Amino acid sequence: MSDSTRKVALVTGGTRGIGRATVLRLARDGHDVAFCYASRPDSAAEVEKEVAELGVRVYAHRADVSDPDAVRALVAETEERLGVIDTAVTSAGIVRDQALLMMADEDWQQVLRVNLDGTYHVCRSVVFEMMKRKSGCVINISSVAGVYGHATQTNYSASKAGIIGFTKALAKEVGRYGIRANAIAPGFIETDMTAGLSDKVREQAIRGIPLRRLDRPEEVADMVSYLVGAEYVTGAVLQIDGGLVV
Ligand code: NAP
């Protein structure tokens, strides 16, 4: 068991995009950080190295968030190595876009399993220790698709709307134990998830954004950092989308 007095954060999907930026931001803020990833040990090793250079402890663990046993093991191992988790950020997520009539059942189920079940598995695993200590912070990464819906993303939009309902219910359930639960709803962020957009779709997207650019993952990580310190904010859904949906 750890004897560090630093706060401990767990971030899912920490090898790339928003999760990676969040791992680095929370490390810069002085947290010891554990993160999980699905399939890229090389990227995990890079992130581990970058975090270690910031002078905090880091623990990378391969764990599929859609698997409850894997998440339980991730949380147990993090607590063993770094100490009890103060902040959990669920960023692991996938897309499998398709028009509803063309949607394969597997693509529906897999998106719900990773995005929504994964969020549940993490929160289910961390909240008991937080309740015992009467302190904790959960931040779930949703999407503007979960607030407004995106065509060809019925699966993804449903999963992200589910995360919002889940987070609000959790905030009401655990607030009296000193635990805060909030969601962030990003718009278009420059990550691997949006790298596959065609030039045409990207241009259309940018035309629809009043600030006329995609967001950087580091700007979402800034919002995570804000929420970690925002002692009177819970049950909120903070949108970060350059004005895409106002
Ligand atoms: P990304 O660049 O595609 O990175 C996804 C991360 O999640 C990777 O670290 C990946 O690990 C991990 N991951 C994927 N499936 C996993 C699983 N089953 N178990 C554990 N880890 C898994 O994604 P991103 O764009 O940063 O998105 C992060 C979150 O923000 C997602 O929830 C996404 O829905 C949400 N979001 C993104 C945007 C956007 O425009 N990018 C907008 C709104 C919301 P590996 O590296 O090992 O594959």
XYZ file of N, CA and C and ligand atoms in Angstrom:
786
model
N 0.852 -1.213 0.000
C 0.000 0.000 0.000
C 0.877 1.249 0.000
N 0.408 2.265 -0.683
C 1.183 3.491 -0.858
C 1.238 4.335 0.415
N 2.334 5.085 0.583
C 2.376 6.019 1.706
C 2.438 7.457 1.188
N 2.174 7.632 -0.137
C 2.217 8.975 -0.706
C 1.019 9.782 -0.224
N 1.214 11.093 -0.060
C 0.081 11.939 0.339
C -0.567 12.578 -0.888
N -0.010 12.287 -2.078
C -0.604 12.861 -3.290
C -1.955 12.243 -3.571
N -2.819 13.022 -4.244
C -4.113 12.499 -4.684
C -3.882 11.479 -5.798
N -4.791 10.532 -5.901
C -4.668 9.480 -6.913
C -5.823 9.602 -7.914
N -5.472 9.585 -9.187
C -6.495 9.640 -10.241
C -6.405 8.384 -11.100
N -7.567 7.913 -11.534
C -7.643 6.810 -12.494
C -8.325 7.336 -13.755
N -7.695 7.108 -14.902
C -8.248 7.577 -16.176
C -8.368 6.374 -17.112
N -9.547 6.158 -17.689
C -9.661 5.077 -18.667
C -9.383 5.640 -20.066
N -8.808 4.783 -20.919
C -8.475 5.239 -22.274
C -7.377 6.283 -22.249
N -6.332 6.016 -21.467
C -5.292 7.031 -21.243
C -4.176 7.045 -22.262
N -4.241 6.189 -23.266
C -3.121 6.144 -24.219
C -3.237 7.158 -25.348
N -4.473 7.615 -25.593
C -4.643 8.498 -26.752
C -5.662 9.586 -26.460
N -5.629 10.632 -27.295
C -6.687 11.633 -27.312
C -6.944 12.312 -25.978
N -8.224 12.425 -25.657
C -8.647 13.149 -24.455
C -8.118 12.467 -23.186
N -8.141 11.135 -23.180
C -7.663 10.404 -22.006
C -6.190 10.675 -21.754
N -5.414 10.641 -22.818
C -3.973 10.882 -22.685
C -3.709 12.301 -22.171
N -4.388 13.285 -22.774
C -4.209 14.677 -22.337
C -4.610 14.828 -20.869
N -5.638 14.076 -20.463
C -6.111 14.143 -19.073
C -5.090 13.534 -18.116
N -4.520 12.398 -18.505
C -3.484 11.769 -17.677
C -2.353 12.776 -17.433
N -1.917 13.409 -18.510
C -0.779 14.338 -18.389
C -1.159 15.571 -17.583
N -2.375 16.063 -17.793
C -2.814 17.254 -17.054
C -2.923 16.974 -15.547
N -3.512 15.824 -15.203
C -3.674 15.509 -13.780
C -2.305 15.237 -13.141
N -1.393 14.670 -13.914
C -0.025 14.478 -13.397
C 0.625 15.844 -13.144
N 0.446 16.772 -14.087
C 1.010 18.126 -13.891
C 0.370 18.806 -12.690
N -0.905 18.491 -12.446
C -1.598 19.058 -11.276
C -1.128 18.403 -9.977
N -0.276 17.371 -10.090
C 0.295 16.765 -8.881
C -0.344 15.465 -8.437
N -1.149 14.850 -9.301
C -1.736 13.555 -8.938
C -0.790 12.411 -9.320
N -0.822 11.344 -8.539
C -0.337 10.059 -9.030
C -1.435 9.533 -9.942
N -1.051 8.960 -11.078
C -2.079 8.626 -12.071
C -1.969 7.177 -12.546
N -3.103 6.489 -12.505
C -3.213 5.177 -13.153
C -4.087 5.352 -14.385
N -3.775 4.593 -15.428
C -4.646 4.645 -16.600
C -4.725 3.273 -17.241
N -5.811 3.062 -17.958
C -5.940 1.798 -18.691
C -6.077 2.089 -20.180
N -5.938 1.042 -20.948
C -6.017 1.134 -22.403
C -6.481 -0.210 -22.919
N -6.810 -0.256 -24.221
C -7.380 -1.486 -24.773
C -6.327 -2.380 -25.398
N -5.448 -1.788 -26.217
C -4.666 -2.669 -27.092
C -3.292 -2.147 -27.487
N -2.859 -1.016 -26.975
C -1.617 -0.435 -27.502
C -0.569 -0.249 -26.406
N 0.146 -1.327 -26.066
C 1.149 -1.215 -25.002
C 2.250 -0.200 -25.327
N 2.574 -0.022 -26.631
C 3.639 0.938 -26.977
C 3.228 2.353 -26.594
N 1.973 2.714 -26.933
C 1.489 4.046 -26.566
C 1.445 4.181 -25.046
N 1.051 3.104 -24.361
C 0.980 3.155 -22.895
C 2.362 3.415 -22.315
N 3.377 2.752 -22.873
C 4.747 2.940 -22.359
C 5.205 4.385 -22.565
N 4.826 4.969 -23.714
C 5.185 6.388 -23.973
C 4.561 7.302 -22.926
N 3.267 7.080 -22.664
C 2.566 7.942 -21.700
C 3.165 7.747 -20.307
N 3.436 6.493 -19.966
C 4.041 6.207 -18.647
C 5.343 6.988 -18.475
N 6.144 6.990 -19.540
C 7.443 7.676 -19.470
C 7.236 9.179 -19.277
N 6.314 9.728 -20.070
C 6.058 11.181 -19.961
C 5.584 11.562 -18.571
N 4.730 10.722 -18.000
C 4.195 11.033 -16.665
C 5.296 10.910 -15.621
N 6.075 9.839 -15.720
C 7.141 9.630 -14.723
C 8.096 10.821 -14.721
N 8.327 11.404 -15.906
C 9.233 12.564 -15.990
C 8.675 13.783 -15.248
N 7.376 13.751 -14.977
C 6.774 14.870 -14.237
C 6.920 14.692 -12.729
N 7.513 13.565 -12.313
C 7.846 13.388 -10.897
C 6.730 12.820 -10.050
N 5.692 12.269 -10.679
C 4.636 11.602 -9.912
C 4.659 10.116 -10.278
N 3.919 9.327 -9.517
C 3.886 7.894 -9.805
C 2.835 7.600 -10.865
N 3.092 6.585 -11.649
C 2.178 6.254 -12.748
C 2.049 4.745 -12.836
N 0.867 4.307 -13.213
C 0.630 2.874 -13.381
C -0.269 2.668 -14.605
N 0.255 1.955 -15.589
C -0.535 1.665 -16.801
C -0.970 0.211 -16.779
N -2.218 -0.041 -17.167
C -2.782 -1.382 -17.038
C -3.678 -1.630 -18.249
N -3.449 -2.726 -18.926
C -4.327 -3.074 -20.050
C -5.625 -3.650 -19.482
N -6.734 -3.022 -19.787
C -8.019 -3.512 -19.272
C -9.133 -3.050 -20.194
N -9.942 -3.974 -20.610
C -11.104 -3.655 -21.450
C -12.232 -3.209 -20.515
N -12.636 -1.949 -20.623
C -13.632 -1.429 -19.676
C -14.999 -2.104 -19.815
N -15.227 -2.796 -20.924
C -16.513 -3.479 -21.077
C -16.557 -4.777 -20.266
N -15.432 -5.164 -19.690
C -15.335 -6.404 -18.915
C -15.293 -6.059 -17.419
N -16.361 -6.375 -16.684
C -16.402 -5.960 -15.272
C -15.265 -6.529 -14.438
N -14.856 -7.771 -14.725
C -13.759 -8.366 -13.943
C -12.448 -7.635 -14.207
N -12.239 -7.258 -15.469
C -11.009 -6.530 -15.812
C -10.979 -5.172 -15.102
N -12.127 -4.525 -15.011
C -12.176 -3.216 -14.345
C -11.966 -3.375 -12.832
N -12.565 -4.406 -12.267
C -12.344 -4.646 -10.823
C -10.859 -4.871 -10.552
N -10.207 -5.627 -11.433
C -8.772 -5.891 -11.257
C -7.970 -4.599 -11.425
N -8.359 -3.770 -12.388
C -7.686 -2.479 -12.613
C -7.763 -1.611 -11.346
N -8.941 -1.536 -10.771
C -9.133 -0.683 -9.586
C -8.362 -1.263 -8.395
N -8.443 -2.579 -8.207
C -7.740 -3.207 -7.073
C -6.239 -3.002 -7.201
N -5.731 -3.175 -8.393
C -4.290 -3.046 -8.616
C -3.838 -1.586 -8.433
N -4.682 -0.656 -8.901
C -4.354 0.771 -8.729
C -4.295 1.113 -7.240
N -5.276 0.626 -6.483
C -5.301 0.935 -5.048
C -4.111 0.308 -4.338
N -3.730 -0.868 -4.767
C -2.583 -1.551 -4.175
C -1.291 -0.765 -4.434
N -1.146 -0.265 -5.658
C 0.113 0.386 -6.038
C 0.169 1.858 -5.687
N -0.964 2.561 -5.855
C -0.926 4.026 -5.686
C -1.731 4.519 -4.487
N -2.677 3.694 -4.023
C -3.552 4.127 -2.928
C -4.981 4.294 -3.426
N -5.861 4.665 -2.504
C -7.282 4.762 -2.829
C -7.508 5.875 -3.862
N -8.428 5.623 -4.780
C -8.649 6.540 -5.904
C -9.504 7.735 -5.457
N -8.962 8.938 -5.662
C -9.698 10.162 -5.327
C -10.565 10.624 -6.493
N -10.035 10.453 -7.704
C -10.714 10.956 -8.902
C -10.710 9.879 -9.975
N -11.880 9.627 -10.565
C -11.959 8.682 -11.684
C -12.496 9.419 -12.902
N -11.801 9.278 -14.017
C -12.226 9.910 -15.262
C -12.444 8.804 -16.291
N -13.677 8.679 -16.791
C -13.958 7.628 -17.779
C -13.938 8.251 -19.178
N -12.836 8.003 -19.870
C -12.684 8.576 -21.215
C -12.674 7.490 -22.299
N -12.431 6.243 -21.940
C -12.395 5.175 -22.954
C -13.710 5.173 -23.715
N -13.618 5.188 -25.026
C -14.847 5.199 -25.818
C -14.542 4.840 -27.257
N -15.572 4.370 -27.938
C -15.418 3.987 -29.354
C -16.623 4.485 -30.153
N -16.431 4.547 -31.466
C -17.550 4.796 -32.384
C -17.632 3.638 -33.378
N -18.824 3.337 -33.811
C -19.070 2.387 -34.919
C -20.226 2.990 -35.696
N -19.946 4.041 -36.493
C -21.025 4.822 -37.117
C -21.675 4.059 -38.270
N -22.993 4.180 -38.323
C -23.749 3.568 -39.413
C -25.201 4.050 -39.336
N -25.826 4.221 -40.488
C -27.261 4.534 -40.488
C -28.006 3.386 -39.797
N -29.080 3.723 -39.115
C -29.778 2.722 -38.297
C -30.137 1.469 -39.094
N -30.637 1.665 -40.328
C -31.093 0.500 -41.094
C -29.943 -0.406 -41.520
N -28.733 0.138 -41.475
C -27.556 -0.660 -41.847
C -26.800 -1.149 -40.612
N -27.263 -0.773 -39.442
C -26.511 -1.036 -38.211
C -26.442 -2.543 -37.913
N -25.240 -3.034 -37.725
C -25.089 -4.432 -37.306
C -25.352 -4.509 -35.800
N -26.026 -5.556 -35.370
C -26.313 -5.702 -33.933
C -25.025 -5.603 -33.116
N -23.977 -6.195 -33.641
C -22.700 -6.195 -32.909
C -22.172 -4.767 -32.703
N -22.383 -3.895 -33.714
C -21.905 -2.509 -33.591
C -22.733 -1.728 -32.570
N -24.022 -2.020 -32.533
C -24.868 -1.417 -31.485
C -24.365 -1.853 -30.106
N -24.218 -3.177 -29.957
C -23.899 -3.723 -28.629
C -22.511 -3.321 -28.168
N -21.555 -3.334 -29.093
C -20.169 -3.053 -28.685
C -20.019 -1.602 -28.209
N -20.675 -0.677 -28.911
C -20.598 0.735 -28.510
C -21.239 0.934 -27.132
N -22.383 0.306 -26.913
C -23.036 0.412 -25.595
C -22.175 -0.241 -24.518
N -21.559 -1.360 -24.858
C -20.752 -2.093 -23.860
C -19.534 -1.272 -23.425
N -18.834 -0.710 -24.403
C -17.603 0.023 -24.049
C -17.964 1.362 -23.408
N -18.840 2.134 -24.068
C -19.068 3.511 -23.618
C -19.924 3.575 -22.355
N -21.033 2.865 -22.357
C -21.959 2.996 -21.217
C -21.668 1.960 -20.124
N -21.589 0.679 -20.500
C -21.283 -0.331 -19.474
C -19.910 -0.039 -18.864
N -18.964 0.394 -19.708
C -17.617 0.695 -19.199
C -17.656 1.776 -18.128
N -18.466 2.797 -18.355
C -18.602 3.880 -17.364
C -19.196 3.321 -16.068
N -20.234 2.501 -16.214
C -20.839 1.869 -15.040
C -19.822 1.009 -14.281
N -19.069 0.193 -15.010
C -18.123 -0.712 -14.333
C -17.114 0.071 -13.509
N -16.614 1.168 -14.081
C -15.597 1.953 -13.355
C -16.224 2.600 -12.123
N -17.362 3.263 -12.315
C -17.981 3.969 -11.175
C -18.385 2.977 -10.093
N -18.932 1.838 -10.511
C -19.346 0.795 -9.551
C -18.149 0.343 -8.709
N -16.974 0.309 -9.341
C -15.781 -0.218 -8.660
C -15.096 0.803 -7.764
N -15.252 2.088 -8.043
C -14.499 3.079 -7.245
C -15.334 3.719 -6.135
N -16.651 3.663 -6.272
C -17.478 4.504 -5.403
C -17.511 4.037 -3.933
N -17.385 2.733 -3.700
C -17.501 2.256 -2.316
C -16.390 2.841 -1.434
N -15.159 2.810 -1.939
C -14.040 3.369 -1.147
C -14.231 4.870 -0.959
N -14.752 5.544 -2.000
C -15.002 6.988 -1.887
C -16.059 7.253 -0.803
N -17.091 6.397 -0.764
C -18.142 6.574 0.249
C -17.567 6.413 1.646
N -16.696 5.431 1.801
C -16.104 5.199 3.120
C -15.308 6.414 3.578
N -14.663 7.078 2.610
C -13.813 8.232 2.972
C -14.564 9.558 2.905
N -15.828 9.482 2.469
C -16.673 10.670 2.334
C -16.020 11.738 1.447
N -15.455 11.287 0.358
C -14.808 12.205 -0.580
C -14.522 11.484 -1.887
N -14.728 12.164 -3.001
C -14.403 11.555 -4.281
C -14.955 12.384 -5.427
N -14.387 12.154 -6.594
C -14.779 12.929 -7.775
C -14.814 11.988 -8.979
N -15.948 11.973 -9.657
C -16.102 11.150 -10.861
C -16.396 12.089 -12.023
N -15.676 11.917 -13.118
C -15.926 12.730 -14.309
C -16.068 11.783 -15.497
N -17.256 11.785 -16.086
C -17.533 10.882 -17.206
C -17.559 11.674 -18.513
N -16.819 11.192 -19.501
C -16.772 11.902 -20.782
C -17.944 11.427 -21.652
N -18.887 12.341 -21.840
C -20.033 12.079 -22.708
C -19.721 12.689 -24.078
N -20.692 13.371 -24.670
C -20.496 13.989 -25.985
C -21.709 14.866 -26.282
N -21.534 15.860 -27.134
C -22.719 16.615 -27.567
C -23.700 15.687 -28.293
N -23.181 14.575 -28.844
C -24.074 13.603 -29.496
C -25.064 13.025 -28.493
N -24.681 12.962 -27.240
C -25.563 12.443 -26.197
C -26.603 13.452 -25.747
N -26.352 14.726 -26.048
C -27.301 15.779 -25.667
C -28.259 16.046 -26.816
N -27.718 16.109 -28.037
C -28.528 16.527 -29.192
C -28.741 15.429 -30.226
N -27.927 14.367 -30.185
C -28.035 13.298 -31.177
C -27.300 13.653 -32.464
N -26.626 12.672 -33.043
C -25.977 12.838 -34.349
C -26.505 11.758 -35.282
N -26.880 12.148 -36.505
C -27.293 11.158 -37.502
C -26.140 10.190 -37.750
N -26.457 8.967 -38.019
C -25.532 7.827 -38.204
C -24.806 7.433 -36.918
N -25.246 8.003 -35.807
C -24.633 7.650 -34.517
C -25.714 7.321 -33.486
N -26.714 6.542 -33.889
C -27.750 6.214 -32.892
C -27.140 5.426 -31.740
N -26.217 4.530 -32.069
C -25.587 3.725 -31.003
C -24.750 4.627 -30.081
N -23.906 5.434 -30.694
C -23.011 6.311 -29.922
C -23.825 7.350 -29.141
N -24.808 7.970 -29.799
C -25.623 8.991 -29.119
C -26.365 8.382 -27.934
N -26.894 7.165 -28.122
C -27.601 6.497 -27.010
C -26.641 6.234 -25.856
N -25.429 5.789 -26.181
C -24.463 5.493 -25.105
C -24.089 6.767 -24.354
N -23.944 7.874 -25.094
C -23.501 9.120 -24.461
C -24.641 9.797 -23.705
N -25.876 9.646 -24.200
C -27.038 10.130 -23.439
C -27.179 9.300 -22.165
N -26.927 8.007 -22.282
C -26.983 7.135 -21.109
C -25.990 7.573 -20.046
N -24.819 7.984 -20.472
C -23.785 8.440 -19.526
C -24.279 9.680 -18.777
N -24.991 10.548 -19.477
C -25.496 11.765 -18.817
C -26.539 11.396 -17.753
N -27.485 10.539 -18.102
C -28.493 10.112 -17.122
C -27.843 9.407 -15.943
N -26.904 8.546 -16.258
C -26.175 7.803 -15.217
C -25.473 8.770 -14.263
N -24.807 9.773 -14.837
C -24.007 10.698 -14.014
C -24.906 11.545 -13.116
N -26.029 11.992 -13.670
C -26.941 12.808 -12.857
C -27.516 11.975 -11.707
N -27.906 10.733 -12.005
C -28.446 9.861 -10.951
C -27.390 9.585 -9.891
N -26.171 9.343 -10.352
C -25.085 9.066 -9.399
C -24.830 10.270 -8.493
N -24.847 11.468 -9.107
C -24.615 12.693 -8.315
C -25.641 12.799 -7.195
N -26.895 12.479 -7.521
C -27.951 12.565 -6.499
C -27.776 11.484 -5.439
N -27.297 10.333 -5.867
C -27.194 9.203 -4.949
C -26.039 9.345 -3.969
N -24.924 9.910 -4.411
C -23.715 9.866 -3.570
C -23.251 11.237 -3.073
N -24.006 12.283 -3.408
C -23.608 13.623 -2.954
C -23.477 13.712 -1.444
N -24.360 13.023 -0.727
C -24.320 13.119 0.743
C -23.103 12.422 1.334
N -22.387 11.660 0.507
C -21.120 11.058 0.951
C -19.921 11.901 0.518
N -20.183 13.109 0.063
C -19.074 13.982 -0.323
C -18.488 13.642 -1.687
N -19.243 12.867 -2.477
C -18.742 12.472 -3.804
C -19.453 13.294 -4.864
N -18.681 13.855 -5.789
C -19.259 14.627 -6.894
C -19.152 13.817 -8.183
N -20.192 13.906 -9.011
C -20.192 13.211 -10.304
C -20.637 14.200 -11.376
N -19.794 14.399 -12.358
C -20.107 15.344 -13.442
C -19.778 14.709 -14.789
N -20.385 15.258 -15.828
C -20.093 14.790 -17.185
C -19.566 15.962 -18.013
N -18.736 15.634 -18.986
C -18.271 16.622 -19.963
C -18.799 16.178 -21.330
N -19.335 17.130 -22.071
C -19.864 16.830 -23.400
C -19.054 17.597 -24.449
N -17.995 16.982 -24.978
C -17.206 17.648 -26.014
C -17.919 17.631 -27.366
N -17.509 18.591 -28.227
C -17.984 18.601 -29.615
C -17.002 17.827 -30.474
N -16.387 18.509 -31.437
C -15.390 17.850 -32.299
C -13.993 18.120 -31.754
N -13.299 17.057 -31.385
C -11.963 17.195 -30.806
C -10.952 16.559 -31.760
N -9.788 17.180 -31.892
C -8.728 16.640 -32.765
C -8.099 15.417 -32.121
N -8.644 14.235 -32.396
C -8.048 12.986 -31.886
C -8.154 11.935 -32.978
N -7.680 10.730 -32.679
C -7.793 9.636 -33.655
C -9.252 9.380 -34.023
N -10.160 9.670 -33.062
C -11.576 9.390 -33.308
C -12.123 10.242 -34.447
N -11.603 11.458 -34.603
C -12.090 12.340 -35.668
C -11.123 12.384 -36.862
N -9.983 11.694 -36.734
C -8.972 11.737 -37.805
C -9.519 11.107 -39.088
N -10.488 10.210 -38.959
C -11.021 9.529 -40.132
C -12.069 10.320 -40.892
N -12.424 11.510 -40.395
C -13.431 12.313 -41.112
C -12.888 12.724 -42.471
N -13.727 12.680 -43.483
C -13.289 13.138 -44.801
C -13.088 14.653 -44.747
N -12.318 15.182 -45.717
C -12.086 16.639 -45.746
C -13.413 17.378 -45.820
N -14.349 16.808 -46.610
C -15.641 17.467 -46.795
C -16.402 17.558 -45.458
N -16.450 16.439 -44.763
C -17.177 16.420 -43.479
C -16.498 17.346 -42.474
N -15.168 17.328 -42.476
C -14.417 18.182 -41.550
C -14.707 19.664 -41.843
N -14.683 20.037 -43.133
C -14.969 21.435 -43.496
C -16.379 21.830 -43.090
N -17.316 20.906 -43.327
C -18.716 21.175 -42.934
C -18.799 21.371 -41.424
N -18.104 20.511 -40.698
C -18.144 20.600 -39.234
C -17.603 21.947 -38.786
N -16.481 22.346 -39.366
C -15.847 23.603 -38.939
C -16.741 24.796 -39.271
N -17.425 24.731 -40.421
C -18.350 25.829 -40.775
C -19.473 25.959 -39.750
N -19.838 24.844 -39.119
C -20.931 24.863 -38.137
C -20.488 25.257 -36.737
N -19.194 25.466 -36.565
C -18.677 25.798 -35.224
C -18.363 27.292 -35.181
N -19.053 28.071 -34.353
C -18.801 29.512 -34.315
C -17.322 29.870 -34.129
N -16.578 29.095 -33.376
C -15.152 29.407 -33.187
C -14.277 28.905 -34.340
N -14.909 28.254 -35.327
C -14.261 27.883 -36.603
C -12.995 27.032 -36.448
N -13.015 26.125 -35.481
C -11.911 25.173 -35.397
C -12.364 23.997 -34.550
N -11.661 22.858 -34.715
C -11.885 21.746 -33.805
C -11.183 22.059 -32.483
N -11.581 21.355 -31.458
C -11.012 21.562 -30.135
C -9.761 20.689 -29.979
N -8.888 21.073 -29.072
C -7.717 20.251 -28.768
C -8.013 19.415 -27.515
N -7.505 18.178 -27.459
C -7.764 17.341 -26.275
C -7.321 18.019 -24.983
N -6.264 18.830 -25.076
C -5.753 19.497 -23.867
C -6.796 20.457 -23.290
N -7.667 21.003 -24.151
C -8.685 21.927 -23.649
C -9.775 21.170 -22.881
N -10.029 19.929 -23.297
C -10.960 19.095 -22.524
C -10.301 18.719 -21.187
N -9.012 18.419 -21.246
C -8.288 18.080 -20.007
C -8.299 19.261 -19.028
N -8.250 20.488 -19.556
C -8.352 21.672 -18.675
C -9.689 21.649 -17.930
N -10.742 21.236 -18.638
C -12.066 21.194 -18.010
C -12.121 20.102 -16.936
N -11.470 18.983 -17.219
C -11.384 17.920 -16.195
C -10.698 18.480 -14.952
N -9.594 19.168 -15.175
C -8.829 19.725 -14.052
C -9.690 20.711 -13.254
N -10.460 21.526 -13.975
C -11.373 22.466 -13.297
C -12.362 21.700 -12.415
N -12.965 20.642 -12.984
C -13.992 19.895 -12.237
C -13.403 19.197 -11.007
N -12.156 18.772 -11.116
C -11.523 18.127 -9.953
C -11.509 19.102 -8.768
N -11.287 20.374 -9.081
C -11.197 21.358 -7.996
C -12.514 22.060 -7.675
N -13.554 21.800 -8.434
C -14.809 22.555 -8.287
C -15.688 21.911 -7.215
N -15.422 22.271 -5.982
C -16.011 21.564 -4.839
C -17.533 21.675 -4.740
N -18.128 22.653 -5.426
C -19.588 22.807 -5.307
C -20.307 22.489 -6.617
N -19.633 21.795 -7.502
C -20.260 21.436 -8.782
C -20.495 19.930 -8.821
N -21.743 19.531 -8.961
C -22.049 18.101 -9.156
C -23.324 17.955 -9.979
N -23.424 16.844 -10.676
C -24.597 16.592 -11.522
C -24.614 17.451 -12.776
N -23.500 18.112 -13.066
C -23.454 19.039 -14.207
C -23.013 18.323 -15.490
N -23.435 18.873 -16.611
C -22.938 18.417 -17.920
C -22.298 19.642 -18.560
N -20.987 19.686 -18.569
C -20.292 20.859 -19.122
C -19.995 20.606 -20.591
N -20.490 21.503 -21.426
C -20.301 21.369 -22.859
C -19.021 22.106 -23.260
N -18.243 21.500 -24.150
C -17.041 22.184 -24.669
C -16.990 21.882 -26.161
N -17.498 22.840 -26.957
C -17.750 22.526 -28.363
C -17.586 23.726 -29.294
N -16.949 24.797 -28.809
C -16.722 25.963 -29.663
C -18.007 26.635 -30.106
N -19.108 26.336 -29.416
C -20.387 26.931 -29.785
C -21.182 26.121 -30.799
N -20.725 24.894 -31.058
C -21.377 24.019 -32.057
C -22.880 23.928 -31.824
N -23.282 23.727 -30.569
C -24.722 23.658 -30.284
C -25.088 24.661 -29.204
N -25.591 25.811 -29.665
C -26.065 26.820 -28.714
C -27.497 27.199 -29.101
P -9.406 8.038 -29.066
O -8.382 9.038 -29.448
O -9.967 7.121 -30.091
O -8.809 7.152 -27.837
C -9.593 6.171 -27.269
C -8.918 5.659 -26.023
O -9.798 4.707 -25.395
C -7.618 4.910 -26.289
O -6.755 5.127 -25.200
C -8.057 3.455 -26.337
O -7.016 2.530 -25.990
C -9.126 3.461 -25.260
N -10.115 2.403 -25.387
C -10.922 2.136 -26.453
N -11.696 1.082 -26.187
C -11.382 0.677 -24.926
C -11.812 -0.373 -24.105
N -12.759 -1.254 -24.492
N -11.264 -0.518 -22.880
C -10.291 0.340 -22.459
N -9.840 1.360 -23.192
C -10.374 1.518 -24.430
O -10.675 8.721 -28.384
P -10.933 10.269 -27.992
O -11.316 10.986 -29.226
O -9.845 10.769 -27.116
O -12.251 10.095 -27.135
C -12.200 9.974 -25.712
C -13.609 10.073 -25.171
O -14.173 11.329 -25.561
C -14.533 8.991 -25.733
O -15.416 8.556 -24.735
C -15.289 9.725 -26.832
O -16.543 9.151 -27.066
C -15.389 11.111 -26.227
N -15.589 12.162 -27.222
C -14.701 12.359 -28.229
C -14.933 13.366 -29.178
C -14.000 13.633 -30.332
O -14.361 14.460 -31.192
N -12.831 13.027 -30.379
C -16.079 14.164 -29.062
C -16.967 13.939 -28.017
C -16.705 12.939 -27.089
P -5.969 1.945 -27.137
O -5.021 3.077 -27.444
O -5.289 0.814 -26.476
O -6.812 1.563 -28.304
